[in-house]
Coordinates of C-alpha atoms and ligand atoms in Angstrom, one line a residue:
M191 CA 46.4 36.4 -28.1
V192 CA 42.5 36.1 -28.7
S193 CA 42.3 39.0 -31.0
S194 CA 45.1 37.7 -33.4
F195 CA 43.2 34.3 -33.1
L196 CA 40.0 36.1 -34.3
L197 CA 41.9 37.8 -36.9
I198 CA 43.1 34.5 -38.3
I199 CA 39.5 33.0 -38.2
F200 CA 38.1 36.0 -39.7
F201 CA 40.4 35.9 -42.7
I202 CA 39.9 32.3 -43.2
L203 CA 36.0 32.7 -43.0
F204 CA 36.0 36.0 -45.1
S205 CA 38.1 34.7 -48.1
S206 CA 36.0 31.7 -48.1
F207 CA 32.7 33.7 -48.3
L208 CA 34.4 35.9 -51.2
I209 CA 34.9 32.6 -52.9
H210 CA 31.3 31.7 -52.3
V211 CA 29.7 35.1 -53.2
H212 CA 31.2 34.6 -56.4
S213 CA 30.5 31.3 -57.2
S214 CA 27.1 31.0 -55.7
S215 CA 24.3 33.2 -55.0
S216 CA 23.8 31.8 -51.3
L217 CA 25.6 30.0 -48.5
S218 CA 25.1 26.4 -48.2
P219 CA 23.4 25.1 -45.1
N220 CA 26.8 23.5 -43.9
H221 CA 28.9 26.7 -44.4
R222 CA 26.3 28.8 -42.7
Q223 CA 26.3 26.0 -39.8
A224 CA 30.1 26.3 -39.7
L225 CA 30.1 30.0 -39.6
E226 CA 27.6 30.0 -36.6
I227 CA 30.0 27.6 -34.8
S228 CA 33.1 29.6 -35.5
I229 CA 31.7 32.9 -34.4
G230 CA 30.2 31.3 -31.4
I231 CA 33.7 30.3 -30.3
G232 CA 35.3 33.6 -31.2
S233 CA 33.1 35.5 -29.1
G234 CA 34.0 33.8 -26.0
G235 CA 30.9 32.3 -24.9
E236 CA 29.1 35.6 -25.1
G237 CA 25.9 34.8 -26.4
G238 CA 26.5 31.1 -25.9
G239 CA 25.4 28.9 -28.5
G240 CA 22.6 30.7 -29.8
G241 CA 24.3 32.7 -32.7
G242 CA 21.1 31.7 -34.4
G243 CA 20.7 34.9 -36.7
G244 CA 24.4 35.1 -37.5
G245 CA 24.6 33.4 -40.8
E246 CA 21.0 34.4 -42.1
S247 CA 21.9 37.5 -43.8
G248 CA 25.1 35.8 -45.4
E249 CA 26.4 38.2 -48.1
S250 CA 25.5 41.5 -46.7
E251 CA 26.8 40.7 -43.3
A252 CA 30.1 39.4 -44.9
C253 CA 30.4 42.9 -46.8
Q254 CA 29.7 44.9 -43.6
C255 CA 32.5 43.2 -42.2
T256 CA 35.1 44.1 -44.6
A257 CA 34.5 48.1 -43.4
S258 CA 36.2 47.2 -40.1
P259 CA 37.7 43.7 -40.2
P260 CA 39.1 43.2 -36.6
E261 CA 35.6 43.6 -35.0
I262 CA 32.7 41.2 -34.9
P263 CA 29.5 43.2 -35.6
P264 CA 27.3 43.6 -32.6
Q265 CA 24.8 40.9 -32.2
P266 CA 21.6 40.7 -30.4
Q267 CA 22.1 39.0 -27.3
P268 CA 20.2 35.9 -27.7
Q269 CA 18.4 34.4 -24.5
P270 CA 20.4 31.2 -23.9
Q271 CA 17.7 28.5 -24.8
P272 CA 17.5 25.6 -22.5
R273 CA 18.6 22.1 -24.4
P274 CA 15.2 20.5 -25.9
L275 CA 14.4 17.7 -23.7
V276 CA 14.7 14.4 -25.4
F277 CA 12.4 11.7 -24.0
L278 CA 12.7 7.8 -24.3
D279 CA 9.1 7.5 -25.2
E280 CA 6.3 10.2 -26.0
R281 CA 4.2 8.7 -22.7
L282 CA 7.4 9.8 -20.7
A283 CA 7.0 13.3 -22.2
V284 CA 3.6 13.4 -20.9
V285 CA 4.2 12.6 -17.4
F286 CA 7.3 14.5 -17.1
P287 CA 5.3 18.1 -16.4
V288 CA 3.1 16.1 -14.1
I289 CA 6.0 15.1 -12.1
Q290 CA 7.4 18.5 -12.3
R291 CA 4.2 20.3 -11.2
F292 CA 3.9 17.9 -8.1
K293 CA 7.7 18.5 -7.4
N294 CA 6.7 22.2 -6.9
L295 CA 4.0 21.3 -4.6
I296 CA 6.2 19.4 -2.1
T297 CA 6.9 21.6 0.9
S298 CA 9.2 18.9 2.8
D299 CA 11.5 16.5 1.5
P300 CA 14.0 15.5 4.2
Y301 CA 15.6 12.9 2.4
N302 CA 16.2 14.9 -0.8
V303 CA 14.4 12.8 -3.0
T304 CA 13.1 15.3 -5.4
S305 CA 16.9 16.6 -6.2
T306 CA 16.8 13.5 -8.5
W307 CA 13.8 14.6 -10.2
V308 CA 15.6 16.5 -12.9
G309 CA 16.0 16.1 -16.7
S310 CA 14.3 14.1 -19.2
N311 CA 15.0 10.7 -17.8
V312 CA 12.0 10.4 -15.7
C313 CA 12.7 6.6 -15.3
S314 CA 15.7 7.4 -13.2
Y315 CA 14.1 9.7 -10.6
K316 CA 14.0 8.3 -7.5
G317 CA 10.8 6.6 -6.5
F318 CA 9.7 6.3 -10.0
Y319 CA 9.8 3.0 -12.2
C320 CA 9.3 2.7 -15.9
E321 CA 8.0 -0.4 -17.8
S322 CA 6.4 -1.5 -21.0
P323 CA 2.6 -0.6 -20.5
P324 CA 0.2 -3.8 -21.3
D325 CA -1.2 -2.2 -24.4
N326 CA 2.0 -1.6 -26.4
S327 CA 5.1 -3.8 -25.6
S328 CA 7.6 -1.4 -27.7
A329 CA 6.5 1.6 -25.5
L330 CA 7.8 2.7 -22.0
S331 CA 5.6 4.3 -19.4
M332 CA 5.7 5.5 -16.0
A333 CA 4.4 2.1 -14.3
S334 CA 5.0 2.3 -10.5
V335 CA 5.5 5.1 -8.0
D336 CA 7.4 3.9 -4.5
F337 CA 7.7 6.8 -2.2
N338 CA 7.4 4.4 0.9
G339 CA 9.1 6.3 3.5
Y340 CA 10.3 9.4 2.0
K341 CA 8.3 11.6 4.5
L342 CA 7.4 13.9 1.6
R343 CA 5.1 16.4 2.4
A344 CA 2.2 17.7 -0.3
P345 CA -1.2 19.2 0.3
S346 CA -2.8 16.9 -2.4
L347 CA -2.3 14.2 -4.9
V348 CA -4.6 16.0 -7.2
G349 CA -3.2 16.5 -10.6
F350 CA -0.5 13.9 -9.7
I351 CA -1.8 10.3 -9.3
D352 CA -4.8 11.0 -11.8
S353 CA -2.5 12.2 -14.2
L354 CA 0.0 9.3 -14.5
P355 CA -2.2 7.4 -16.9
D356 CA -0.3 4.1 -17.2
I357 CA 0.2 3.9 -13.2
A358 CA -0.2 0.3 -11.8
L359 CA 1.4 0.5 -8.4
F360 CA 1.3 3.6 -6.0
H361 CA 2.9 3.2 -2.8
A362 CA 3.2 6.1 -0.5
N363 CA 3.6 4.6 3.1
T364 CA 4.9 6.9 5.6
N365 CA 4.7 10.5 3.9
E366 CA 2.6 13.6 4.5
F367 CA 0.1 13.9 1.9
G368 CA -3.2 15.1 2.5
G369 CA -6.4 16.6 0.8
L370 CA -8.8 14.7 -1.2
I371 CA -8.1 11.4 -3.2
P372 CA -8.8 12.6 -6.8
S373 CA -12.1 11.3 -7.9
N374 CA -11.2 10.6 -11.4
I375 CA -8.6 8.0 -10.4
S376 CA -11.4 5.5 -11.0
N377 CA -10.1 6.1 -14.7
L378 CA -6.7 4.7 -14.2
R379 CA -6.9 1.4 -16.0
Y380 CA -4.1 -0.4 -14.6
L381 CA -3.9 0.7 -11.2
Y382 CA -4.0 -2.3 -9.1
E383 CA -2.0 -1.3 -5.8
L384 CA -2.8 1.5 -4.0
D385 CA -1.1 2.4 -0.7
L386 CA -1.9 5.7 1.1
S387 CA -1.0 4.1 4.5
N388 CA 0.4 6.5 7.3
N389 CA -0.2 9.9 5.7
K390 CA -2.5 12.6 6.8
F391 CA -5.5 12.0 4.8
T392 CA -8.9 12.9 6.5
G393 CA -12.6 13.0 5.5
A394 CA -14.8 10.4 4.2
F395 CA -13.6 7.1 2.7
P396 CA -12.2 7.6 -0.9
T397 CA -15.2 6.2 -2.8
A398 CA -13.4 6.9 -6.0
V399 CA -11.7 3.5 -5.7
F400 CA -14.7 1.8 -6.4
G401 CA -14.6 2.4 -10.0
I402 CA -11.0 0.9 -10.3
K403 CA -11.6 -2.5 -11.5
S404 CA -8.4 -3.5 -11.6
L405 CA -7.4 -2.7 -8.2
T406 CA -6.3 -5.6 -5.9
F407 CA -4.4 -4.2 -3.1
F408 CA -5.8 -1.4 -1.2
D409 CA -4.3 0.1 1.8
L410 CA -5.7 3.4 4.1
R411 CA -4.2 2.2 7.3
F412 CA -2.9 4.9 9.6
N413 CA -4.7 7.9 8.2
S414 CA -7.8 10.1 10.0
F415 CA -10.4 9.1 7.5
N416 CA -13.8 9.1 9.4
G417 CA -17.4 8.5 8.7
L418 CA -18.7 5.5 7.1
V419 CA -16.9 2.6 5.0
P420 CA -19.3 2.1 2.1
S421 CA -20.5 -1.6 2.0
Q422 CA -19.3 -1.6 -1.8
I423 CA -15.7 -1.9 -0.6
F424 CA -16.7 -5.4 0.4
A425 CA -18.2 -6.1 -3.2
Q426 CA -14.7 -4.8 -4.9
P427 CA -12.7 -7.8 -6.0
L428 CA -9.7 -6.9 -3.8
D429 CA -7.0 -9.4 -2.3
V430 CA -6.0 -7.1 0.2
L431 CA -7.9 -4.5 2.3
F432 CA -6.2 -2.9 5.2
I433 CA -8.4 0.3 6.8
N434 CA -6.9 -0.2 10.2
N435 CA -6.2 2.7 12.3
N436 CA -8.5 5.4 11.4
N437 CA -11.8 7.0 12.7
F438 CA -14.4 4.8 11.1
L439 CA -17.4 4.6 13.1
Q440 CA -20.4 2.5 12.1
T441 CA -21.7 -0.9 12.5
L442 CA -20.0 -3.5 10.4
P443 CA -21.8 -3.7 6.9
Q444 CA -24.1 -6.8 6.5
N445 CA -22.3 -7.6 3.2
L446 CA -18.7 -7.9 4.7
G447 CA -18.7 -11.6 3.7
S448 CA -18.8 -10.7 0.2
T449 CA -15.5 -9.7 0.3
T450 CA -13.0 -11.5 -1.8
S451 CA -10.0 -10.4 0.2
F452 CA -7.5 -12.8 1.7
Y453 CA -6.2 -10.4 4.2
L454 CA -8.7 -8.0 5.7
T455 CA -7.7 -5.4 8.5
L456 CA -10.4 -3.4 10.4
A457 CA -8.6 -3.1 13.6
N458 CA -8.2 0.1 15.6
N459 CA -11.3 1.8 14.4
K460 CA -14.6 2.4 16.2
F461 CA -16.6 -0.3 14.4
N462 CA -19.6 -1.6 16.2
G463 CA -22.3 -4.2 16.4
P464 CA -21.7 -7.9 15.8
I465 CA -19.5 -9.8 13.2
P466 CA -21.9 -10.1 10.4
R467 CA -23.1 -13.9 9.8
S468 CA -22.1 -13.4 6.0
I469 CA -18.6 -13.7 7.0
G470 CA -19.0 -17.4 6.4
K471 CA -19.3 -16.5 2.5
A472 CA -15.7 -15.6 2.4
S473 CA -14.7 -19.2 3.4
K474 CA -12.8 -20.0 0.3
T475 CA -10.6 -16.9 0.4
L476 CA -10.3 -15.3 4.0
V477 CA -6.7 -15.9 5.2
E478 CA -6.4 -13.5 8.1
V479 CA -8.8 -10.9 9.6
L480 CA -8.1 -8.8 12.4
F481 CA -11.1 -6.9 14.0
L482 CA -9.2 -6.1 17.2
N483 CA -9.7 -3.1 19.3
N484 CA -13.0 -1.9 18.0
E485 CA -16.3 -1.7 19.6
L486 CA -18.0 -4.8 18.1
S487 CA -20.7 -6.3 20.3
G488 CA -23.2 -9.2 20.1
C489 CA -22.4 -13.2 19.9
L490 CA -19.9 -14.8 17.4
P491 CA -21.7 -16.2 14.6
Y492 CA -21.1 -19.9 14.0
E493 CA -20.3 -19.1 10.5
I494 CA -16.7 -18.3 11.5
G495 CA -16.4 -22.0 11.6
Y496 CA -16.8 -22.2 7.7
L497 CA -13.4 -20.2 7.3
K498 CA -11.6 -23.1 6.3
E499 CA -8.4 -21.3 4.7
A500 CA -8.2 -18.9 7.7
T501 CA -5.1 -18.9 9.8
V502 CA -5.2 -15.8 11.7
F503 CA -8.5 -14.3 13.4
D504 CA -8.2 -11.6 16.0
A505 CA -11.1 -9.9 17.6
S506 CA -9.3 -8.9 20.8
S507 CA -10.4 -5.9 22.7
N508 CA -13.9 -5.6 21.7
C509 CA -17.3 -6.3 23.6
I510 CA -18.3 -9.7 22.0
T511 CA -20.2 -11.9 24.5
G512 CA -21.5 -15.4 24.4
P513 CA -19.8 -18.9 24.3
L514 CA -17.2 -19.8 21.8
P515 CA -18.9 -21.7 19.0
C516 CA -18.0 -25.1 18.5
S517 CA -18.0 -24.6 14.8
F518 CA -14.5 -23.1 15.4
G519 CA -13.3 -26.7 15.6
C520 CA -13.5 -26.6 11.7
L521 CA -11.1 -24.1 11.6
A522 CA -8.2 -26.6 10.4
K523 CA -5.8 -24.1 9.3
M524 CA -6.0 -21.8 12.0
E525 CA -2.7 -20.8 13.7
I526 CA -3.7 -17.6 15.7
L527 CA -7.0 -17.3 17.2
N528 CA -7.3 -14.2 19.5
F529 CA -10.3 -13.1 21.5
A530 CA -8.7 -11.7 24.7
G531 CA -10.3 -8.6 26.2
N532 CA -14.2 -9.6 25.4
L533 CA -17.2 -10.7 27.4
L534 CA -17.0 -14.3 26.3
Y535 CA -18.2 -17.0 28.6
G536 CA -18.9 -20.8 28.8
V537 CA -16.9 -23.6 28.7
I538 CA -13.9 -23.5 26.3
P539 CA -14.8 -26.1 23.5
E540 CA -12.4 -29.1 23.6
V541 CA -12.7 -29.4 19.5
V542 CA -11.2 -25.7 19.3
C543 CA -8.2 -26.9 21.5
A544 CA -7.7 -29.9 19.6
L545 CA -6.9 -27.8 16.3
G546 CA -4.1 -29.1 14.5
N547 CA -2.3 -26.0 13.7
L548 CA -3.1 -24.0 16.5
A549 CA 0.1 -21.9 18.0
N550 CA -1.6 -19.3 19.8
L551 CA -4.9 -19.3 21.4
T552 CA -5.6 -16.2 23.5
L553 CA -8.7 -16.0 25.6
S554 CA -7.6 -13.9 28.6
D555 CA -9.8 -11.2 30.2
N556 CA -13.0 -12.9 29.5
Y557 CA -15.6 -14.8 31.6
F558 CA -14.9 -18.6 30.6
T559 CA -16.0 -21.0 33.3
G560 CA -14.4 -24.2 32.2
V561 CA -11.8 -26.1 30.1
G562 CA -11.4 -29.8 29.5
P563 CA -8.2 -31.8 29.3
L564 CA -7.2 -30.9 25.7
C565 CA -7.1 -27.1 26.6
K566 CA -5.4 -27.7 29.8
K567 CA -2.7 -29.3 28.1
L568 CA -2.7 -26.3 25.8
I569 CA -2.3 -24.1 28.8
Q570 CA 0.6 -26.1 30.3
S571 CA 2.4 -25.8 26.7
G572 CA 2.0 -21.8 26.5
V573 CA -0.6 -21.9 23.5
L574 CA -3.7 -21.4 25.5
D575 CA -3.8 -18.2 27.5
V576 CA -6.9 -18.0 29.7
R577 CA -5.7 -15.5 32.5
M578 CA -8.4 -13.3 34.2
N579 CA -11.3 -15.7 33.3
C580 CA -13.6 -17.3 35.9
I581 CA -12.2 -20.9 35.6
H582 CA -12.3 -22.5 38.9
G583 CA -9.0 -24.0 40.0
L584 CA -6.8 -22.1 37.7
E585 CA -4.4 -19.5 38.9
N586 CA -4.7 -15.8 37.8
Q587 CA -8.4 -15.9 37.4
R588 CA -11.1 -13.2 38.4
S589 CA -12.2 -12.7 41.7
I590 CA -15.4 -14.6 42.6
A591 CA -17.5 -11.3 43.1
E592 CA -16.5 -10.0 39.4
C593 CA -17.5 -13.0 38.1
A594 CA -20.6 -13.1 40.1
M595 CA -21.5 -9.5 38.9
F596 CA -21.0 -10.4 35.3
F597 CA -23.4 -13.5 35.3
A598 CA -26.0 -11.3 37.2
H599 CA -26.2 -9.5 34.0
V600 CA -25.0 -12.2 31.2
K601 CA -26.6 -11.8 27.8
I602 CA -28.1 -15.0 26.1
C603 CA -27.1 -15.2 22.5
P604 CA -29.9 -15.6 19.6
F605 CA -29.5 -18.6 17.6
F606 CA -28.3 -20.5 20.8
P607 CA -28.2 -24.1 19.4
T608 CA -25.9 -23.0 16.4
F609 CA -23.5 -22.7 19.0
S610 CA -23.1 -26.5 19.3
L611 CA -23.1 -27.0 15.6
I612 CA -19.9 -28.4 13.9
P613 CA -20.4 -27.7 10.2
C614 CA -17.7 -30.2 9.1
Q615 CA -16.2 -33.7 9.5
I616 CA -14.2 -34.0 12.6
S617 CA -12.6 -37.5 13.1
H618 CA -12.8 -38.7 16.7
N619 CA -9.3 -39.9 16.2
G620 CA -7.7 -36.6 17.3
W621 CA -10.6 -34.2 16.7
G622 CA -9.3 -31.6 14.3
E623 CA -9.8 -32.5 10.6
N624 CA -6.2 -32.2 9.6
S625 CA -4.6 -33.2 12.6
N626 CA -2.5 -36.5 12.9
K627 CA -1.8 -37.0 16.5
S628 CA -0.5 -40.2 17.5
S629 CA -2.2 -40.2 20.8
P630 CA -4.4 -37.3 21.8
G631 CA -5.1 -38.3 25.3
T632 CA -1.5 -38.8 26.7
G633 CA 0.7 -36.2 27.7
G634 CA 3.8 -35.6 26.0
S635 CA 2.5 -36.6 22.4
G636 CA 4.2 -35.3 19.2
Y637 CA 1.2 -32.6 19.0
Y638 CA 2.7 -30.3 21.5
T639 CA 6.3 -30.8 20.9
R640 CA 5.6 -29.9 17.2
K641 CA 4.0 -26.6 18.1
R642 CA 6.9 -25.9 20.3
S643 CA 9.3 -26.8 17.7
K644 CA 7.6 -24.4 15.3
P645 CA 10.3 -22.1 14.0
S646 CA 9.6 -18.3 14.8
R647 CA 6.8 -17.3 12.4
A648 CA 7.3 -14.5 9.9
P649 CA 5.0 -11.7 10.9
S650 CA 1.7 -12.2 9.3
P651 CA 0.8 -9.6 6.5
T652 CA -2.3 -8.3 8.6
Y653 CA -0.4 -8.1 11.9
S654 CA 2.4 -6.2 10.1
A655 CA -0.3 -3.8 8.9
L656 CA -0.7 -2.7 12.5
L657 CA 2.7 -1.4 12.2
R658 CA 2.8 2.5 10.9
H659 CA 6.0 2.0 8.8
R660 CA 5.7 -0.7 5.8
L661 CA 8.6 -3.0 6.3
Ligands
NAG691 C1 19.9 18.1 -1.1 O1 20.3 18.2 -2.2 C2 20.9 19.5 -2.5 C3 20.9 19.8 -4.0 O2 21.4 18.7 -4.8 C4 22.1 19.5 -1.8 O3 22.7 20.9 -2.2 C5 22.0 19.4 -0.3 O4 23.1 19.4 0.4 C6 21.4 18.0 -0.1 N1 20.7 18.0 1.3 C7 21.0 16.6 1.8 C8 20.3 16.7 3.3 O5 21.3 15.8 1.4
NAG692 C1 3.8 1.8 -29.4 O1 5.0 2.4 -28.7 C2 5.7 3.1 -29.7 C3 7.0 3.5 -28.8 O2 6.5 4.7 -28.2 C4 5.4 3.8 -30.9 O3 6.0 4.1 -31.6 C5 4.1 3.0 -31.3 O4 3.6 3.9 -32.4 C6 3.2 2.4 -30.7 N1 2.3 1.5 -31.1 C7 0.9 1.7 -31.0 C8 0.2 0.7 -31.6 O5 0.4 2.7 -30.2
NAG693 C1 -8.3 13.6 -13.9 O1 -8.6 14.8 -14.4 C2 -7.2 15.6 -14.4 C3 -7.9 17.2 -14.5 O2 -9.0 17.3 -14.8 C4 -6.8 15.2 -15.8 O3 -5.7 16.0 -16.2 C5 -6.6 13.8 -15.8 O4 -5.9 13.5 -17.0 C6 -7.6 12.9 -15.4 N1 -7.3 11.4 -15.1 C7 -8.2 10.7 -15.5 C8 -7.1 9.4 -15.3 O5 -8.7 10.6 -16.1
NAG694 C1 -0.2 -14.9 21.6 O1 -0.6 -13.7 21.1 C2 -0.3 -12.8 21.9 C3 -1.2 -11.7 21.3 O2 -0.6 -11.4 20.2 C4 0.9 -12.5 22.3 O3 1.0 -11.6 23.3 C5 1.5 -13.9 23.1 O4 2.9 -13.5 23.2 C6 1.3 -14.9 21.8 N1 1.8 -16.2 22.7 C7 2.6 -17.1 22.1 C8 2.9 -18.3 23.0 O5 3.1 -16.7 21.1
NAG695 C1 -0.4 -39.6 9.8 O1 0.8 -39.8 9.9 C2 1.3 -41.2 9.7 C3 2.5 -41.6 10.1 O2 3.2 -40.3 10.2 C4 1.3 -40.9 7.9 O3 1.6 -42.2 7.4 C5 -0.3 -40.6 7.5 O4 0.0 -40.4 6.2 C6 -0.8 -39.4 8.3 N1 -1.9 -39.2 7.7 C7 -2.4 -37.8 7.5 C8 -3.8 -37.5 7.3 O5 -1.8 -36.8 7.4

């Protein structure tokens, strides 16, 4: 069957050759191509589509063939050549080898993500997203990488993230990346979200990020970075800074309040020393701040009371001492205020309990000694937790001996008069600036029912930063 088919094809070809040999000196390109294709079929895939040289010698080969018509001249076995890759954009051609190199570095891929990283359409690879770059609306570039939760393991990101020149978002929560953060990521002109959370990074704070002018979201939480957090990070124009759950050990930098971040999470490290007074400078921006579970000491600066945009302030589980500043009565938007597990003492200021938006005031495990009527109402409504303090007449308090021991060695705060300062206008018709209570002194007012009827809150961004895995 096959050989008679070959024979027919051959004679058709041969006769057309003879005509051409007589009429023109060389084969036209079209005919040469036709020949290549025919021989390709005839040789039954042997040598694949690579009959490259077949038609080159046109005339003479055709003459040789006349000597033994049924046989196809033996051809050099050409290597099957990979189909040339065609890219949607030259910028994608540039990142293709970068991705393939990185793929080869990956030693664990439990969800088989990298099995999709084949072919020239890099925009269809799992975890990669293409978009038009800002500098050329008709181009297409690798704009974001989202590996959140893929559990990929690679010893380093060097040669990868720094070699995706148009990258704007890099999200890699819950992977096993390690090594150093490449220092020249500072040249990445569009990078604005860098999430390296819950990986295996160690060593010093990645100072390369200071050069990234576009960066607004920076998340290093749940790694093993150690040493110092350079003060420059608080001068960086960030919106979000999550560096919780690392091993940073240092006194909080004095310029902390220069931060432009709305969300600042330094929790679960070994920061020590007092909360810097400069924090008041962040009054226009700071919305949520988490200092919890560090080794902070000293007294609370009354400047915290300037944070008029703040809704969450949590410095629980530290060693902060002194009274609660009355300036906290200016925190008109505050919803969650948590200083549990410190060494605070004094009377809980009524102006704080009067805050109109307060949903959770946790002051347990301190050494407070008194509460007024407004605070007592908050205790009844479950908003204020003062268990394990030294408040006479309340249940679940520390023993008299324990309290006596504490007050025998109590630390007096510097700037003591500032603790009674109230740097805002507080209306006496209901204390808190924004509050609008019908009758603050009487039980069962709309104030508390409003608190209770508050729908279950969406988790705050900073508190969700305390979870290892991005939601
Ligand atoms: C991963 O992909 C390879 C190749 O596509 C396939 O053979 C394998 O079964 C896949 N494994 C899992 C766990 O999906
Ligand atoms: C914009 O991108 C397109 C597509 O890649 C390209 O052909 C064009 O030359 C680029 N224009 C400029 C000004 O770089
Ligand atoms: C960083 O350095 C690597 C290797 O030296 C280079 O390939 C890459 O393009 C550089 N990246 C940037 C953003 O400058
Ligand atoms: C207040 O916050 C603490 C600490 O996060 C939490 O344990 C407690 O359940 C909260 N109380 C209310 C009433 O939401
Ligand atoms: C207080 O409540 C009253 C009645 O609900 C309302 O008319 C008034 O505008 C409120 N004032 C403020 C400052 O919210």
